[in-house]
């Protein structure tokens, strides 16, 4: 909306400038001929064109739809993770490491999480495990989406965002080609049994995946861009493989 408003304002300023320039050229009287000259000049300098003649740029707007959350699948994943832990008790006692998976966690067990923000969210609220994360995690809900931020360790921060709304790309050749290329690069998170993609920018390392009918992006931000926790894949994949679910009792629409 801001871009539209800005474009409208610029067009208005340019139009006003054109009008003033023409007005200065026209005689300052009530002569009908002078008025007609002014109208002709304004028409010549008009900056608008009929919408029917507008050039189409890019692709048509995609449809955004409300995804259906698989609450049964969410609870099934919790049960599978619990079963793995029972089977691996001896190994857990020996190594202190739990098998990868999704585990239920009360939002009250996170020091800075506001329970109301979790309860407002209409999709599974996932966040990585970790002692520092439990101390610093904050959740911000918009109902159909949420974001959570936390410190992971010294020099590393994280953000995870989830949303149930999705874009329907349609059956365009360019979209199909891009999706095919993305799928060819996908690997699978065994703990979530879902494909994921990793991308990097100047500010973050992002791991994207879909689960339970929602889309998620886990982002890592390192103070030092050369920090291997951000420059390599292992650290962020490890975080994504060990998730807490903050609203295990949620469900229904």
CSV table of C-alpha atoms in Angstrom, one decimal:
chain,number,residue,atom,x,y,z
A,1,UNK,CA,0.0,0.0,0.0
A,2,UNK,CA,2.9,2.4,0.7
A,3,UNK,CA,4.3,1.9,-2.8
A,4,UNK,CA,0.9,2.6,-4.3
A,5,UNK,CA,0.4,5.7,-2.1
A,6,UNK,CA,3.9,6.9,-3.0
A,7,UNK,CA,3.3,6.4,-6.7
A,8,UNK,CA,0.0,8.2,-6.5
A,9,UNK,CA,1.7,11.1,-4.7
A,10,UNK,CA,4.5,11.4,-7.3
A,11,UNK,CA,2.0,11.3,-10.1
A,12,UNK,CA,-0.1,14.0,-8.4
A,13,UNK,CA,3.0,16.2,-8.0
A,14,UNK,CA,4.1,15.7,-11.6
A,15,UNK,CA,0.5,16.4,-12.8
A,16,UNK,CA,0.4,19.6,-10.7
A,17,UNK,CA,3.7,20.7,-12.0
A,18,UNK,CA,2.5,20.2,-15.6
A,19,UNK,CA,-0.7,22.1,-14.8
A,20,UNK,CA,1.2,25.1,-13.4
A,21,UNK,CA,3.6,25.2,-16.4
A,22,UNK,CA,0.6,25.3,-18.8
A,23,UNK,CA,-1.3,27.8,-16.6
A,24,UNK,CA,1.7,30.1,-16.8
A,25,UNK,CA,1.7,29.9,-20.6
A,26,UNK,CA,-2.1,30.6,-20.9
A,27,UNK,CA,-3.6,34.1,-21.0
A,28,UNK,CA,-5.0,35.2,-17.6
A,29,UNK,CA,-8.5,36.1,-18.7
A,30,UNK,CA,-11.9,34.6,-19.4
A,31,UNK,CA,-11.4,34.3,-23.2
A,32,UNK,CA,-13.1,31.0,-24.3
A,33,UNK,CA,-10.3,30.5,-26.9
A,34,UNK,CA,-7.7,30.7,-24.1
A,35,UNK,CA,-9.6,28.2,-22.0
A,36,UNK,CA,-9.7,25.8,-24.9
A,37,UNK,CA,-6.0,26.2,-25.5
A,38,UNK,CA,-5.4,25.4,-21.8
A,39,UNK,CA,-7.5,22.2,-22.0
A,40,UNK,CA,-5.6,21.1,-25.1
A,41,UNK,CA,-2.3,21.7,-23.5
A,42,UNK,CA,-3.3,19.7,-20.4
A,43,UNK,CA,-4.5,16.8,-22.5
A,44,UNK,CA,-1.2,16.8,-24.3
A,45,UNK,CA,0.8,16.7,-21.1
A,46,UNK,CA,-1.4,14.2,-19.3
A,47,UNK,CA,0.5,11.5,-17.5
A,48,UNK,CA,-2.2,8.9,-17.3
A,49,UNK,CA,-3.4,6.2,-19.7
A,50,UNK,CA,-6.5,4.0,-19.8
A,51,UNK,CA,-6.0,0.8,-17.7
A,52,UNK,CA,-6.9,-1.3,-20.8
A,53,UNK,CA,-3.7,-0.1,-22.4
A,54,UNK,CA,-1.5,-0.8,-19.4
A,55,UNK,CA,1.4,-3.1,-20.0
A,56,UNK,CA,1.3,-6.3,-17.9
A,57,UNK,CA,4.5,-6.7,-15.9
A,58,UNK,CA,5.5,-10.1,-14.3
A,59,UNK,CA,3.0,-12.8,-13.4
A,60,UNK,CA,-0.6,-12.5,-12.3
A,61,UNK,CA,-1.1,-12.3,-8.5
A,62,UNK,CA,-1.0,-15.7,-6.9
A,63,UNK,CA,-3.9,-16.9,-4.7
A,64,UNK,CA,-3.3,-17.0,-0.9
A,65,UNK,CA,-5.3,-19.7,0.9
A,66,UNK,CA,-5.7,-20.8,4.5
A,67,UNK,CA,-3.9,-24.2,5.0
A,68,UNK,CA,-5.6,-27.0,6.8
A,69,UNK,CA,-3.5,-28.1,9.9
A,70,UNK,CA,-3.0,-31.8,10.4
A,71,UNK,CA,-3.5,-31.9,14.2
A,72,UNK,CA,-3.7,-35.7,14.2
A,73,UNK,CA,-0.4,-35.9,12.4
A,74,UNK,CA,1.1,-33.5,15.0
A,75,UNK,CA,0.0,-35.8,17.9
A,76,UNK,CA,1.2,-38.9,16.0
A,77,UNK,CA,4.7,-37.3,15.7
A,78,UNK,CA,4.7,-36.6,19.4
A,79,UNK,CA,3.9,-40.2,20.1
A,80,UNK,CA,6.6,-41.5,17.8
A,81,UNK,CA,9.2,-39.3,19.4
A,82,UNK,CA,8.1,-40.5,22.9
A,83,UNK,CA,8.4,-44.1,21.7
A,84,UNK,CA,11.9,-43.5,20.4
A,85,UNK,CA,12.9,-42.1,23.8
A,86,UNK,CA,11.6,-45.1,25.7
A,87,UNK,CA,13.5,-47.4,23.4
A,88,UNK,CA,16.7,-45.4,23.7
A,89,UNK,CA,16.7,-45.0,27.5
A,90,UNK,CA,19.9,-46.9,27.9
A,91,UNK,CA,21.7,-44.9,25.3
A,92,UNK,CA,20.3,-41.6,26.7
A,93,UNK,CA,21.7,-42.5,30.2
A,94,UNK,CA,25.1,-43.3,28.6
A,95,UNK,CA,25.4,-40.3,26.3
A,96,UNK,CA,23.0,-37.7,27.6
A,97,UNK,CA,21.6,-37.3,24.1
A,98,UNK,CA,18.0,-37.9,23.2
A,99,UNK,CA,17.1,-39.2,19.8
A,100,UNK,CA,15.9,-36.5,17.2
A,101,UNK,CA,12.3,-35.7,17.3
A,102,UNK,CA,9.4,-33.4,18.3
A,103,UNK,CA,8.6,-33.3,22.0
A,104,UNK,CA,5.8,-31.6,23.9
A,105,UNK,CA,7.0,-28.7,26.1
A,106,UNK,CA,4.8,-26.5,28.4
A,107,UNK,CA,5.2,-22.9,27.4
A,108,UNK,CA,5.6,-22.1,31.1
A,109,UNK,CA,9.0,-24.0,31.0
A,110,UNK,CA,10.4,-21.1,28.9
A,111,UNK,CA,11.2,-18.2,31.1
A,112,UNK,CA,10.1,-15.3,28.8
A,113,UNK,CA,7.2,-16.9,26.8
A,114,UNK,CA,3.8,-15.4,27.3
A,115,UNK,CA,1.3,-18.3,27.4
A,116,UNK,CA,-1.4,-16.2,25.8
A,117,UNK,CA,0.8,-15.7,22.6
A,118,UNK,CA,1.1,-19.5,22.3
A,119,UNK,CA,-2.6,-20.1,22.9
A,120,UNK,CA,-3.6,-17.5,20.2
A,121,UNK,CA,-1.7,-19.4,17.5
A,122,UNK,CA,-3.7,-21.5,15.1
A,123,UNK,CA,-0.9,-23.8,14.1
A,124,UNK,CA,1.7,-25.9,15.9
A,125,UNK,CA,4.2,-23.7,17.6
A,126,UNK,CA,7.7,-25.2,17.1
A,127,UNK,CA,10.9,-24.0,18.6
A,128,UNK,CA,14.4,-25.6,18.8
A,129,UNK,CA,15.6,-27.2,22.1
A,130,UNK,CA,18.5,-25.7,24.1
A,131,UNK,CA,19.2,-24.4,27.6
A,132,UNK,CA,19.9,-20.8,26.4
A,133,UNK,CA,16.8,-21.0,24.2
A,134,UNK,CA,14.6,-21.9,27.2
A,135,UNK,CA,16.0,-18.9,29.0
A,136,UNK,CA,15.5,-16.3,26.2
A,137,UNK,CA,12.8,-17.5,23.9
A,138,UNK,CA,10.0,-15.0,23.1
A,139,UNK,CA,6.9,-15.8,21.0
A,140,UNK,CA,4.9,-13.3,19.0
A,141,UNK,CA,1.6,-14.5,17.5
A,142,UNK,CA,-0.6,-13.2,14.8
A,143,UNK,CA,-3.1,-16.1,15.0
A,144,UNK,CA,-2.5,-17.6,11.5
A,145,UNK,CA,1.3,-17.1,12.0
A,146,UNK,CA,3.9,-16.6,14.7
A,147,UNK,CA,7.6,-15.7,15.1
A,148,UNK,CA,9.8,-16.7,18.0
A,149,UNK,CA,13.3,-15.3,18.8
A,150,UNK,CA,16.0,-16.5,21.2
A,151,UNK,CA,19.7,-16.6,21.9
A,152,UNK,CA,21.2,-20.0,21.0
A,153,UNK,CA,24.7,-19.6,22.4
A,154,UNK,CA,27.4,-16.9,22.6
A,155,UNK,CA,27.5,-15.1,19.3
A,156,UNK,CA,24.5,-16.9,17.8
A,157,UNK,CA,20.8,-15.9,17.7
A,158,UNK,CA,17.8,-17.6,16.1
A,159,UNK,CA,14.4,-16.8,14.8
A,160,UNK,CA,11.7,-19.3,13.8
A,161,UNK,CA,8.6,-18.3,11.9
A,162,UNK,CA,5.5,-20.4,11.1
A,163,UNK,CA,2.4,-19.7,9.0
A,164,UNK,CA,-0.6,-21.7,7.9
A,165,UNK,CA,-1.4,-19.5,4.9
A,166,UNK,CA,0.2,-20.5,1.7
A,167,UNK,CA,0.5,-19.2,-1.9
A,168,UNK,CA,-1.0,-21.2,-4.7
A,169,UNK,CA,1.6,-20.8,-7.5
A,170,UNK,CA,-0.6,-22.2,-10.3
A,171,UNK,CA,0.3,-24.1,-13.4
A,172,UNK,CA,2.8,-21.8,-15.0
A,173,UNK,CA,5.8,-23.2,-16.7
A,174,UNK,CA,8.3,-20.9,-15.0
A,175,UNK,CA,6.8,-21.8,-11.6
A,176,UNK,CA,7.0,-25.6,-12.3
A,177,UNK,CA,10.6,-25.3,-13.4
A,178,UNK,CA,11.6,-23.5,-10.3
A,179,UNK,CA,9.8,-25.9,-8.0
A,180,UNK,CA,11.4,-28.8,-9.8
A,181,UNK,CA,14.9,-27.3,-9.3
A,182,UNK,CA,14.2,-26.7,-5.6
A,183,UNK,CA,12.9,-30.2,-5.0
A,184,UNK,CA,16.1,-31.6,-6.6
A,185,UNK,CA,18.2,-29.8,-3.9
A,186,UNK,CA,16.0,-30.9,-1.0
A,187,UNK,CA,17.3,-33.2,1.8
A,188,UNK,CA,15.1,-34.8,4.5
A,189,UNK,CA,15.0,-34.1,8.2
A,190,UNK,CA,14.7,-37.6,9.7
A,191,UNK,CA,13.2,-36.4,12.9
A,192,UNK,CA,10.4,-34.6,11.2
A,193,UNK,CA,10.3,-36.8,8.1
A,194,UNK,CA,10.0,-33.8,5.9
A,195,UNK,CA,12.2,-32.2,3.1
A,196,UNK,CA,14.1,-29.0,3.9
A,197,UNK,CA,16.0,-26.3,2.0
A,198,UNK,CA,18.9,-24.2,3.3
A,199,UNK,CA,19.6,-20.7,1.9
A,200,UNK,CA,22.0,-18.0,3.0
A,201,UNK,CA,22.0,-14.2,2.9
A,202,UNK,CA,24.3,-11.5,4.3
A,203,UNK,CA,22.3,-11.5,7.5
A,204,UNK,CA,21.2,-15.1,8.2
A,205,UNK,CA,21.2,-18.8,7.4
A,206,UNK,CA,17.7,-20.1,6.7
A,207,UNK,CA,16.3,-23.6,6.9
A,208,UNK,CA,12.8,-23.9,5.4
A,209,UNK,CA,10.4,-26.8,5.7
A,210,UNK,CA,6.7,-27.7,5.8
A,211,UNK,CA,5.1,-29.9,8.4
A,212,UNK,CA,1.6,-30.5,9.8
A,213,UNK,CA,0.1,-28.4,7.0
A,214,UNK,CA,2.1,-25.3,7.9
A,215,UNK,CA,5.3,-23.7,6.6
A,216,UNK,CA,8.3,-22.9,8.8
A,217,UNK,CA,11.6,-21.0,8.4
A,218,UNK,CA,14.3,-21.4,11.0
A,219,UNK,CA,17.0,-18.6,10.8
A,220,UNK,CA,20.4,-18.3,12.4
A,221,UNK,CA,22.2,-15.0,12.8
A,222,UNK,CA,25.9,-15.1,13.8
A,223,UNK,CA,28.0,-12.2,15.0
A,224,UNK,CA,30.8,-13.4,12.9
A,225,UNK,CA,29.8,-14.3,9.3
A,226,UNK,CA,32.6,-16.9,9.2
A,227,UNK,CA,31.3,-18.7,12.3
A,228,UNK,CA,30.9,-22.3,11.2
A,229,UNK,CA,27.6,-22.6,13.1
A,230,UNK,CA,26.2,-20.3,10.3
A,231,UNK,CA,28.5,-21.1,7.4
A,232,UNK,CA,28.1,-24.9,7.7
A,233,UNK,CA,24.8,-26.8,7.6
A,234,UNK,CA,25.4,-29.1,10.5
A,235,UNK,CA,24.5,-26.7,13.3
A,236,UNK,CA,21.2,-25.5,11.9
A,237,UNK,CA,20.2,-29.0,10.8
A,238,UNK,CA,20.8,-30.2,14.4
A,239,UNK,CA,18.6,-27.5,15.8
A,240,UNK,CA,15.8,-28.3,13.3
A,241,UNK,CA,16.1,-32.0,14.3
A,242,UNK,CA,15.4,-31.4,17.9
A,243,UNK,CA,12.1,-29.4,18.3
A,244,UNK,CA,9.8,-28.5,21.1
A,245,UNK,CA,6.1,-28.2,20.5
A,246,UNK,CA,4.6,-25.5,22.8
A,247,UNK,CA,0.9,-26.1,22.1
A,248,UNK,CA,0.4,-29.9,22.1
A,249,UNK,CA,-3.2,-29.6,23.3
A,250,UNK,CA,-4.2,-27.3,20.4
A,251,UNK,CA,-6.5,-28.6,17.6
A,252,UNK,CA,-9.7,-28.1,15.8
A,253,UNK,CA,-10.6,-25.2,13.6
